[in-house]
Amino acid sequence: MKVPRVESKLRVFYFKIQYRSQVADLRINLNTINSVAKEIRGSVKLKRIMQAILSLGNALNQGTARGSAIGFRLDSLLKLSDIRARNNKMTLLHYLCKVLEEKLPEVLDFHKNLVFLEAASKLEFKILAEEMQAISNGVKNVEQELISSNNDDPPVSETFCEHLKRFLVVAEAEVRSLTSLYTAVNRNADALVQYFGEDPARCSFEQVISTLFNFTRMFERAHEENSKQQELERKRAHREAEQAKMKLAMHKNDKKTPNSK
């Protein structure tokens, strides 16, 4: 009860207890964004799939104003499964997977090189900004409490002040490092949006990542469904071939029967 500003001191202790895990989590998340941006921009397989989609779109729109497009909006990727063939059995995405399997089978596993895509799809810059601000404000509160504690009357324990001083030496350096990383991540996120021809003011990093993540899942599912359909057709063809052989054999036996009598 005699400790000056006990509530403020308890908040400082609480921040110190959480500080290490908060910094580690934020750093991991920021590095995840940097990593996914690097993966996506460096994916040759994804580029070739995008080229195939553009060529397919231009072929479908040949003879129209859209038939000579030099690009397409990123959200168009999610519409590939909405366009169906006349028989309603195959979507444009299924057809894309079929064409790629025939001509560029090496790109079908493009998602395997996007290791950080799923983790990045769960992150929001708004939350990361709040976490960055909370850490920065927490360190400032520690600084303020140290100044106030040095002027306390009666004086607070020297051990308390020494603890805060040692903590601040490390924390201030880490906050500078985190701030630099956060700034770089923002630049890389905007660069990724621009990489797809989108405007960062209109299309957020989260939208780009969400679109790509959903596209990869749709692509995998369509390819898997194609494979299952091919297997069914192979089994059906095999069954029909066996039935044809049996009919031919029975027909030959029927011809031989009268002669044997």
PDB file of C-alpha atoms in Angstrom:
ATOM      1  CA  MET A   1       0.000   0.000   0.000  1.00  0.00           C
ATOM      2  CA  LYS A   2       2.984   2.317   0.549  1.00  0.00           C
ATOM      3  CA  VAL A   3       4.455   1.757  -2.950  1.00  0.00           C
ATOM      4  CA  PRO A   4       3.973   4.902  -5.085  1.00  0.00           C
ATOM      5  CA  ARG A   5       1.915   4.365  -8.290  1.00  0.00           C
ATOM      6  CA  VAL A   6       1.616   0.655  -7.596  1.00  0.00           C
ATOM      7  CA  GLU A   7      -0.836   0.191 -10.478  1.00  0.00           C
ATOM      8  CA  SER A   8       1.636   1.668 -12.976  1.00  0.00           C
ATOM      9  CA  LYS A   9       4.427  -0.533 -11.661  1.00  0.00           C
ATOM     10  CA  LEU A  10       2.272  -3.657 -11.920  1.00  0.00           C
ATOM     11  CA  ARG A  11       1.432  -2.787 -15.536  1.00  0.00           C
ATOM     12  CA  VAL A  12       5.155  -2.458 -16.255  1.00  0.00           C
ATOM     13  CA  PHE A  13       5.841  -5.858 -14.688  1.00  0.00           C
ATOM     14  CA  TYR A  14       2.990  -7.394 -16.650  1.00  0.00           C
ATOM     15  CA  PHE A  15       4.368  -5.930 -19.880  1.00  0.00           C
ATOM     16  CA  LYS A  16       7.870  -7.238 -19.075  1.00  0.00           C
ATOM     17  CA  ILE A  17       6.468 -10.741 -18.510  1.00  0.00           C
ATOM     18  CA  GLN A  18       4.674 -10.758 -21.875  1.00  0.00           C
ATOM     19  CA  TYR A  19       7.268  -8.777 -23.812  1.00  0.00           C
ATOM     20  CA  ARG A  20       9.500 -11.636 -24.955  1.00  0.00           C
ATOM     21  CA  SER A  21       6.687 -13.724 -26.441  1.00  0.00           C
ATOM     22  CA  GLN A  22       5.012 -10.663 -28.011  1.00  0.00           C
ATOM     23  CA  VAL A  23       8.199  -9.666 -29.812  1.00  0.00           C
ATOM     24  CA  ALA A  24       8.910 -13.237 -30.936  1.00  0.00           C
ATOM     25  CA  ASP A  25       5.371 -13.723 -32.302  1.00  0.00           C
ATOM     26  CA  LEU A  26       5.388 -10.409 -34.158  1.00  0.00           C
ATOM     27  CA  ARG A  27       8.802 -11.083 -35.667  1.00  0.00           C
ATOM     28  CA  ILE A  28       7.666 -14.525 -36.861  1.00  0.00           C
ATOM     29  CA  ASN A  29       4.559 -13.047 -38.483  1.00  0.00           C
ATOM     30  CA  LEU A  30       6.496 -10.243 -40.172  1.00  0.00           C
ATOM     31  CA  ASN A  31       9.053 -12.724 -41.511  1.00  0.00           C
ATOM     32  CA  THR A  32       6.197 -14.901 -42.767  1.00  0.00           C
ATOM     33  CA  ILE A  33       4.934 -12.017 -44.911  1.00  0.00           C
ATOM     34  CA  ASN A  34       8.423 -11.345 -46.245  1.00  0.00           C
ATOM     35  CA  SER A  35       8.883 -15.026 -47.030  1.00  0.00           C
ATOM     36  CA  VAL A  36       5.551 -15.495 -48.811  1.00  0.00           C
ATOM     37  CA  ALA A  37       6.140 -12.357 -50.910  1.00  0.00           C
ATOM     38  CA  LYS A  38       9.526 -13.723 -51.956  1.00  0.00           C
ATOM     39  CA  GLU A  39       8.084 -17.187 -52.699  1.00  0.00           C
ATOM     40  CA  ILE A  40       5.245 -15.857 -54.841  1.00  0.00           C
ATOM     41  CA  ARG A  41       7.342 -13.422 -56.856  1.00  0.00           C
ATOM     42  CA  GLY A  42       9.992 -16.071 -57.385  1.00  0.00           C
ATOM     43  CA  SER A  43       7.624 -18.864 -58.439  1.00  0.00           C
ATOM     44  CA  VAL A  44       8.313 -19.677 -62.091  1.00  0.00           C
ATOM     45  CA  LYS A  45       5.589 -22.338 -62.020  1.00  0.00           C
ATOM     46  CA  LEU A  46       2.969 -19.815 -60.901  1.00  0.00           C
ATOM     47  CA  LYS A  47       4.045 -17.454 -63.700  1.00  0.00           C
ATOM     48  CA  ARG A  48       3.595 -20.201 -66.287  1.00  0.00           C
ATOM     49  CA  ILE A  49       0.142 -21.029 -64.933  1.00  0.00           C
ATOM     50  CA  MET A  50      -0.795 -17.338 -65.154  1.00  0.00           C
ATOM     51  CA  GLN A  51       0.451 -17.282 -68.753  1.00  0.00           C
ATOM     52  CA  ALA A  52      -1.647 -20.356 -69.541  1.00  0.00           C
ATOM     53  CA  ILE A  53      -4.743 -18.728 -67.999  1.00  0.00           C
ATOM     54  CA  LEU A  54      -4.201 -15.569 -70.064  1.00  0.00           C
ATOM     55  CA  SER A  55      -3.762 -17.594 -73.269  1.00  0.00           C
ATOM     56  CA  LEU A  56      -6.865 -19.642 -72.476  1.00  0.00           C
ATOM     57  CA  GLY A  57      -8.893 -16.505 -71.787  1.00  0.00           C
ATOM     58  CA  ASN A  58      -7.757 -14.880 -75.025  1.00  0.00           C
ATOM     59  CA  ALA A  59      -8.621 -18.030 -76.976  1.00  0.00           C
ATOM     60  CA  LEU A  60     -12.122 -18.124 -75.482  1.00  0.00           C
ATOM     61  CA  ASN A  61     -12.648 -14.418 -76.173  1.00  0.00           C
ATOM     62  CA  GLN A  62     -11.174 -14.475 -79.672  1.00  0.00           C
ATOM     63  CA  GLY A  63     -13.015 -12.105 -81.976  1.00  0.00           C
ATOM     64  CA  THR A  64     -14.170  -9.875 -79.113  1.00  0.00           C
ATOM     65  CA  ALA A  65     -12.683  -6.790 -77.463  1.00  0.00           C
ATOM     66  CA  ARG A  66     -11.340  -9.054 -74.705  1.00  0.00           C
ATOM     67  CA  GLY A  67      -9.597 -11.405 -77.098  1.00  0.00           C
ATOM     68  CA  SER A  68      -6.205  -9.710 -77.039  1.00  0.00           C
ATOM     69  CA  ALA A  69      -5.799  -8.925 -73.339  1.00  0.00           C
ATOM     70  CA  ILE A  70      -2.306  -8.411 -71.944  1.00  0.00           C
ATOM     71  CA  GLY A  71      -3.394  -9.339 -68.438  1.00  0.00           C
ATOM     72  CA  PHE A  72      -6.306 -10.038 -66.127  1.00  0.00           C
ATOM     73  CA  ARG A  73      -7.517  -9.034 -62.681  1.00  0.00           C
ATOM     74  CA  LEU A  74      -6.276 -11.271 -59.904  1.00  0.00           C
ATOM     75  CA  ASP A  75      -9.782 -11.994 -58.601  1.00  0.00           C
ATOM     76  CA  SER A  76     -10.535 -13.596 -61.989  1.00  0.00           C
ATOM     77  CA  LEU A  77      -8.678 -16.653 -60.700  1.00  0.00           C
ATOM     78  CA  LEU A  78     -11.598 -17.471 -58.429  1.00  0.00           C
ATOM     79  CA  LYS A  79     -14.078 -17.246 -61.310  1.00  0.00           C
ATOM     80  CA  LEU A  80     -12.457 -20.075 -63.296  1.00  0.00           C
ATOM     81  CA  SER A  81     -14.593 -22.622 -61.468  1.00  0.00           C
ATOM     82  CA  ASP A  82     -17.795 -20.683 -62.266  1.00  0.00           C
ATOM     83  CA  ILE A  83     -17.433 -21.015 -66.054  1.00  0.00           C
ATOM     84  CA  ARG A  84     -18.758 -24.398 -67.203  1.00  0.00           C
ATOM     85  CA  ALA A  85     -18.797 -26.311 -70.475  1.00  0.00           C
ATOM     86  CA  ARG A  86     -22.072 -26.773 -72.314  1.00  0.00           C
ATOM     87  CA  ASN A  87     -22.512 -30.260 -70.882  1.00  0.00           C
ATOM     88  CA  ASN A  88     -22.077 -28.754 -67.387  1.00  0.00           C
ATOM     89  CA  LYS A  89     -19.601 -31.519 -66.493  1.00  0.00           C
ATOM     90  CA  MET A  90     -16.356 -29.557 -66.681  1.00  0.00           C
ATOM     91  CA  THR A  91     -15.386 -26.096 -65.435  1.00  0.00           C
ATOM     92  CA  LEU A  92     -12.773 -23.878 -67.020  1.00  0.00           C
ATOM     93  CA  LEU A  93     -10.498 -24.665 -64.071  1.00  0.00           C
ATOM     94  CA  HIS A  94     -10.818 -28.408 -64.752  1.00  0.00           C
ATOM     95  CA  TYR A  95      -9.985 -27.763 -68.394  1.00  0.00           C
ATOM     96  CA  LEU A  96      -6.976 -25.639 -67.392  1.00  0.00           C
ATOM     97  CA  CYS A  97      -5.667 -28.480 -65.200  1.00  0.00           C
ATOM     98  CA  LYS A  98      -6.221 -30.931 -68.053  1.00  0.00           C
ATOM     99  CA  VAL A  99      -4.299 -28.754 -70.540  1.00  0.00           C
ATOM    100  CA  LEU A 100      -1.444 -28.222 -68.056  1.00  0.00           C
ATOM    101  CA  GLU A 101      -1.241 -31.946 -67.331  1.00  0.00           C
ATOM    102  CA  GLU A 102      -0.833 -32.612 -71.044  1.00  0.00           C
ATOM    103  CA  LYS A 103       1.560 -29.779 -71.891  1.00  0.00           C
ATOM    104  CA  LEU A 104       3.187 -28.553 -68.645  1.00  0.00           C
ATOM    105  CA  PRO A 105       2.832 -31.331 -66.043  1.00  0.00           C
ATOM    106  CA  GLU A 106       5.821 -29.992 -64.116  1.00  0.00           C
ATOM    107  CA  VAL A 107       3.832 -26.935 -62.945  1.00  0.00           C
ATOM    108  CA  LEU A 108       0.934 -28.864 -61.392  1.00  0.00           C
ATOM    109  CA  ASP A 109       2.611 -28.958 -57.971  1.00  0.00           C
ATOM    110  CA  PHE A 110       3.302 -25.187 -57.903  1.00  0.00           C
ATOM    111  CA  HIS A 111       1.630 -24.916 -54.478  1.00  0.00           C
ATOM    112  CA  LYS A 112       4.381 -27.023 -52.893  1.00  0.00           C
ATOM    113  CA  ASN A 113       6.817 -24.143 -53.336  1.00  0.00           C
ATOM    114  CA  LEU A 114       4.468 -21.679 -51.612  1.00  0.00           C
ATOM    115  CA  VAL A 115       5.273 -22.945 -48.127  1.00  0.00           C
ATOM    116  CA  PHE A 116       4.232 -19.794 -46.248  1.00  0.00           C
ATOM    117  CA  LEU A 117       1.022 -19.088 -48.184  1.00  0.00           C
ATOM    118  CA  GLU A 118      -1.407 -20.705 -45.737  1.00  0.00           C
ATOM    119  CA  ALA A 119       0.205 -19.094 -42.672  1.00  0.00           C
ATOM    120  CA  ALA A 120       0.231 -15.691 -44.407  1.00  0.00           C
ATOM    121  CA  SER A 121      -3.459 -16.051 -45.293  1.00  0.00           C
ATOM    122  CA  LYS A 122      -4.266 -15.916 -41.566  1.00  0.00           C
ATOM    123  CA  LEU A 123      -2.462 -12.620 -40.936  1.00  0.00           C
ATOM    124  CA  GLU A 124      -3.872  -9.090 -41.044  1.00  0.00           C
ATOM    125  CA  PHE A 125      -1.773  -5.941 -41.281  1.00  0.00           C
ATOM    126  CA  LYS A 126      -4.211  -4.113 -39.030  1.00  0.00           C
ATOM    127  CA  ILE A 127      -3.529  -6.607 -36.214  1.00  0.00           C
ATOM    128  CA  LEU A 128       0.234  -6.528 -36.829  1.00  0.00           C
ATOM    129  CA  ALA A 129       0.171  -2.716 -36.701  1.00  0.00           C
ATOM    130  CA  GLU A 130      -1.684  -2.852 -33.374  1.00  0.00           C
ATOM    131  CA  GLU A 131       0.850  -5.346 -31.991  1.00  0.00           C
ATOM    132  CA  MET A 132       3.743  -3.157 -33.156  1.00  0.00           C
ATOM    133  CA  GLN A 133       2.152  -0.124 -31.522  1.00  0.00           C
ATOM    134  CA  ALA A 134       1.450  -2.022 -28.286  1.00  0.00           C
ATOM    135  CA  ILE A 135       5.099  -3.086 -27.975  1.00  0.00           C
ATOM    136  CA  SER A 136       6.372   0.407 -28.759  1.00  0.00           C
ATOM    137  CA  ASN A 137       3.966   2.007 -26.257  1.00  0.00           C
ATOM    138  CA  GLY A 138       4.845  -0.601 -23.635  1.00  0.00           C
ATOM    139  CA  VAL A 139       8.543   0.251 -23.850  1.00  0.00           C
ATOM    140  CA  LYS A 140       7.718   3.957 -23.593  1.00  0.00           C
ATOM    141  CA  ASN A 141       5.663   3.257 -20.463  1.00  0.00           C
ATOM    142  CA  VAL A 142       8.649   1.447 -18.944  1.00  0.00           C
ATOM    143  CA  GLU A 143      10.831   4.481 -19.709  1.00  0.00           C
ATOM    144  CA  GLN A 144       8.282   6.793 -18.082  1.00  0.00           C
ATOM    145  CA  GLU A 145       7.999   4.596 -15.006  1.00  0.00           C
ATOM    146  CA  LEU A 146      11.779   4.543 -14.626  1.00  0.00           C
ATOM    147  CA  ILE A 147      11.882   8.366 -14.718  1.00  0.00           C
ATOM    148  CA  SER A 148       9.044   8.604 -12.226  1.00  0.00           C
ATOM    149  CA  SER A 149      10.542   5.959  -9.926  1.00  0.00           C
ATOM    150  CA  ASN A 150      13.824   7.874  -9.706  1.00  0.00           C
ATOM    151  CA  ASN A 151      11.849  10.813  -8.328  1.00  0.00           C
ATOM    152  CA  ASP A 152       9.711   8.812  -5.895  1.00  0.00           C
ATOM    153  CA  ASP A 153       9.549   9.968  -2.308  1.00  0.00           C
ATOM    154  CA  PRO A 154      10.302   7.828  -0.428  1.00  0.00           C
ATOM    155  CA  PRO A 155      12.714   6.335  -3.017  1.00  0.00           C
ATOM    156  CA  VAL A 156      11.802   3.004  -4.598  1.00  0.00           C
ATOM    157  CA  SER A 157      14.137   0.026  -4.374  1.00  0.00           C
ATOM    158  CA  GLU A 158      17.315   0.487  -6.427  1.00  0.00           C
ATOM    159  CA  THR A 159      16.921  -3.091  -7.592  1.00  0.00           C
ATOM    160  CA  PHE A 160      13.615  -2.193  -9.242  1.00  0.00           C
ATOM    161  CA  CYS A 161      15.214   0.690 -11.167  1.00  0.00           C
ATOM    162  CA  GLU A 162      18.213  -1.427 -12.202  1.00  0.00           C
ATOM    163  CA  HIS A 163      15.867  -4.091 -13.568  1.00  0.00           C
ATOM    164  CA  LEU A 164      14.089  -1.505 -15.693  1.00  0.00           C
ATOM    165  CA  LYS A 165      17.367  -0.030 -16.947  1.00  0.00           C
ATOM    166  CA  ARG A 166      18.709  -3.431 -18.050  1.00  0.00           C
ATOM    167  CA  PHE A 167      15.389  -4.270 -19.694  1.00  0.00           C
ATOM    168  CA  LEU A 168      15.308  -0.969 -21.611  1.00  0.00           C
ATOM    169  CA  VAL A 169      18.805  -1.452 -23.045  1.00  0.00           C
ATOM    170  CA  VAL A 170      17.622  -4.628 -24.779  1.00  0.00           C
ATOM    171  CA  ALA A 171      14.032  -3.564 -25.495  1.00  0.00           C
ATOM    172  CA  GLU A 172      14.867  -0.233 -27.163  1.00  0.00           C
ATOM    173  CA  ALA A 173      17.282  -1.952 -29.556  1.00  0.00           C
ATOM    174  CA  GLU A 174      14.693  -4.632 -30.351  1.00  0.00           C
ATOM    175  CA  VAL A 175      11.968  -2.072 -31.004  1.00  0.00           C
ATOM    176  CA  ARG A 176      14.260  -0.249 -33.463  1.00  0.00           C
ATOM    177  CA  SER A 177      14.943  -3.559 -35.208  1.00  0.00           C
ATOM    178  CA  LEU A 178      11.252  -4.476 -35.277  1.00  0.00           C
ATOM    179  CA  THR A 179      10.283  -1.042 -36.598  1.00  0.00           C
ATOM    180  CA  SER A 180      12.795  -1.401 -39.427  1.00  0.00           C
ATOM    181  CA  LEU A 181      11.492  -4.890 -40.230  1.00  0.00           C
ATOM    182  CA  TYR A 182       7.888  -3.683 -40.109  1.00  0.00           C
ATOM    183  CA  THR A 183       8.671  -0.873 -42.569  1.00  0.00           C
ATOM    184  CA  ALA A 184      10.405  -3.302 -44.947  1.00  0.00           C
ATOM    185  CA  VAL A 185       7.483  -5.731 -44.737  1.00  0.00           C
ATOM    186  CA  ASN A 186       5.037  -2.977 -45.690  1.00  0.00           C
ATOM    187  CA  ARG A 187       7.164  -2.151 -48.744  1.00  0.00           C
ATOM    188  CA  ASN A 188       7.361  -5.801 -49.769  1.00  0.00           C
ATOM    189  CA  ALA A 189       3.612  -6.267 -49.302  1.00  0.00           C
ATOM    190  CA  ASP A 190       2.860  -3.284 -51.557  1.00  0.00           C
ATOM    191  CA  ALA A 191       5.399  -4.547 -54.094  1.00  0.00           C
ATOM    192  CA  LEU A 192       3.619  -7.912 -54.199  1.00  0.00           C
ATOM    193  CA  VAL A 193       0.268  -6.230 -54.868  1.00  0.00           C
ATOM    194  CA  GLN A 194       1.868  -4.201 -57.673  1.00  0.00           C
ATOM    195  CA  TYR A 195       3.521  -7.358 -59.018  1.00  0.00           C
ATOM    196  CA  PHE A 196       0.042  -8.568 -60.001  1.00  0.00           C
ATOM    197  CA  GLY A 197      -0.795  -5.215 -61.593  1.00  0.00           C
ATOM    198  CA  GLU A 198      -3.046  -4.149 -58.733  1.00  0.00           C
ATOM    199  CA  ASP A 199      -3.140  -0.820 -56.902  1.00  0.00           C
ATOM    200  CA  PRO A 200      -2.203  -1.118 -53.182  1.00  0.00           C
ATOM    201  CA  ALA A 201      -4.699   1.686 -52.466  1.00  0.00           C
ATOM    202  CA  ARG A 202      -7.529  -0.433 -53.865  1.00  0.00           C
ATOM    203  CA  CYS A 203      -6.316  -3.990 -53.367  1.00  0.00           C
ATOM    204  CA  SER A 204      -4.839  -5.005 -50.024  1.00  0.00           C
ATOM    205  CA  PHE A 205      -2.077  -7.511 -49.382  1.00  0.00           C
ATOM    206  CA  GLU A 206      -4.620  -9.658 -47.532  1.00  0.00           C
ATOM    207  CA  GLN A 207      -6.835  -9.787 -50.639  1.00  0.00           C
ATOM    208  CA  VAL A 208      -3.937 -10.930 -52.815  1.00  0.00           C
ATOM    209  CA  ILE A 209      -2.897 -13.658 -50.378  1.00  0.00           C
ATOM    210  CA  SER A 210      -6.476 -14.813 -49.778  1.00  0.00           C
ATOM    211  CA  THR A 211      -7.120 -15.003 -53.543  1.00  0.00           C
ATOM    212  CA  LEU A 212      -3.950 -16.982 -54.200  1.00  0.00           C
ATOM    213  CA  PHE A 213      -4.545 -19.319 -51.264  1.00  0.00           C
ATOM    214  CA  ASN A 214      -8.116 -20.056 -52.361  1.00  0.00           C
ATOM    215  CA  PHE A 215      -6.972 -20.498 -55.955  1.00  0.00           C
ATOM    216  CA  THR A 216      -4.343 -23.062 -54.946  1.00  0.00           C
ATOM    217  CA  ARG A 217      -6.950 -25.072 -53.026  1.00  0.00           C
ATOM    218  CA  MET A 218      -9.406 -24.898 -55.948  1.00  0.00           C
ATOM    219  CA  PHE A 219      -6.641 -25.865 -58.373  1.00  0.00           C
ATOM    220  CA  GLU A 220      -5.592 -28.868 -56.268  1.00  0.00           C
ATOM    221  CA  ARG A 221      -9.200 -30.013 -55.951  1.00  0.00           C
ATOM    222  CA  ALA A 222      -9.879 -29.667 -59.695  1.00  0.00           C
ATOM    223  CA  HIS A 223      -6.705 -31.588 -60.565  1.00  0.00           C
ATOM    224  CA  GLU A 224      -7.632 -34.297 -58.070  1.00  0.00           C
ATOM    225  CA  GLU A 225     -11.142 -34.559 -59.535  1.00  0.00           C
ATOM    226  CA  ASN A 226      -9.653 -34.794 -63.043  1.00  0.00           C
ATOM    227  CA  SER A 227      -7.393 -37.624 -61.884  1.00  0.00           C
ATOM    228  CA  LYS A 228     -10.325 -39.491 -60.327  1.00  0.00           C
ATOM    229  CA  GLN A 229     -12.373 -39.035 -63.501  1.00  0.00           C
ATOM    230  CA  GLN A 230      -9.491 -40.320 -65.623  1.00  0.00           C
ATOM    231  CA  GLU A 231      -9.174 -43.348 -63.360  1.00  0.00           C
ATOM    232  CA  LEU A 232     -12.909 -44.047 -63.659  1.00  0.00           C
ATOM    233  CA  GLU A 233     -12.717 -43.761 -67.438  1.00  0.00           C
ATOM    234  CA  ARG A 234      -9.691 -46.053 -67.522  1.00  0.00           C
ATOM    235  CA  LYS A 235     -11.501 -48.666 -65.433  1.00  0.00           C
ATOM    236  CA  ARG A 236     -14.631 -48.317 -67.574  1.00  0.00           C
ATOM    237  CA  ALA A 237     -12.606 -48.744 -70.773  1.00  0.00           C
ATOM    238  CA  HIS A 238     -10.853 -51.762 -69.282  1.00  0.00           C
ATOM    239  CA  ARG A 239     -14.177 -53.274 -68.222  1.00  0.00           C
ATOM    240  CA  GLU A 240     -15.687 -52.673 -71.656  1.00  0.00           C
ATOM    241  CA  ALA A 241     -12.631 -54.200 -73.321  1.00  0.00           C
ATOM    242  CA  GLU A 242     -12.934 -57.287 -71.111  1.00  0.00           C
ATOM    243  CA  GLN A 243     -16.635 -57.569 -71.902  1.00  0.00           C
ATOM    244  CA  ALA A 244     -15.860 -57.283 -75.629  1.00  0.00           C
ATOM    245  CA  LYS A 245     -13.277 -60.072 -75.314  1.00  0.00           C
ATOM    246  CA  MET A 246     -15.775 -62.285 -73.519  1.00  0.00           C
ATOM    247  CA  LYS A 247     -18.431 -61.674 -76.176  1.00  0.00           C
ATOM    248  CA  LEU A 248     -15.914 -62.449 -78.916  1.00  0.00           C
ATOM    249  CA  ALA A 249     -14.851 -65.643 -77.163  1.00  0.00           C
ATOM    250  CA  MET A 250     -18.470 -66.721 -76.680  1.00  0.00           C
ATOM    251  CA  HIS A 251     -19.190 -65.957 -80.342  1.00  0.00           C
ATOM    252  CA  LYS A 252     -16.245 -68.131 -81.426  1.00  0.00           C
ATOM    253  CA  ASN A 253     -17.400 -70.969 -79.162  1.00  0.00           C
ATOM    254  CA  ASP A 254     -20.908 -70.759 -80.617  1.00  0.00           C
ATOM    255  CA  LYS A 255     -19.435 -71.173 -84.094  1.00  0.00           C
ATOM    256  CA  LYS A 256     -17.342 -74.161 -83.068  1.00  0.00           C
ATOM    257  CA  THR A 257     -20.126 -76.063 -81.322  1.00  0.00           C
ATOM    258  CA  PRO A 258     -22.052 -77.341 -84.450  1.00  0.00           C
ATOM    259  CA  ASN A 259     -18.820 -78.533 -86.112  1.00  0.00           C
ATOM    260  CA  SER A 260     -17.791 -80.545 -83.064  1.00  0.00           C
ATOM    261  CA  LYS A 261     -21.089 -82.421 -83.206  1.00  0.00           C
TER     262      LYS A 261
END
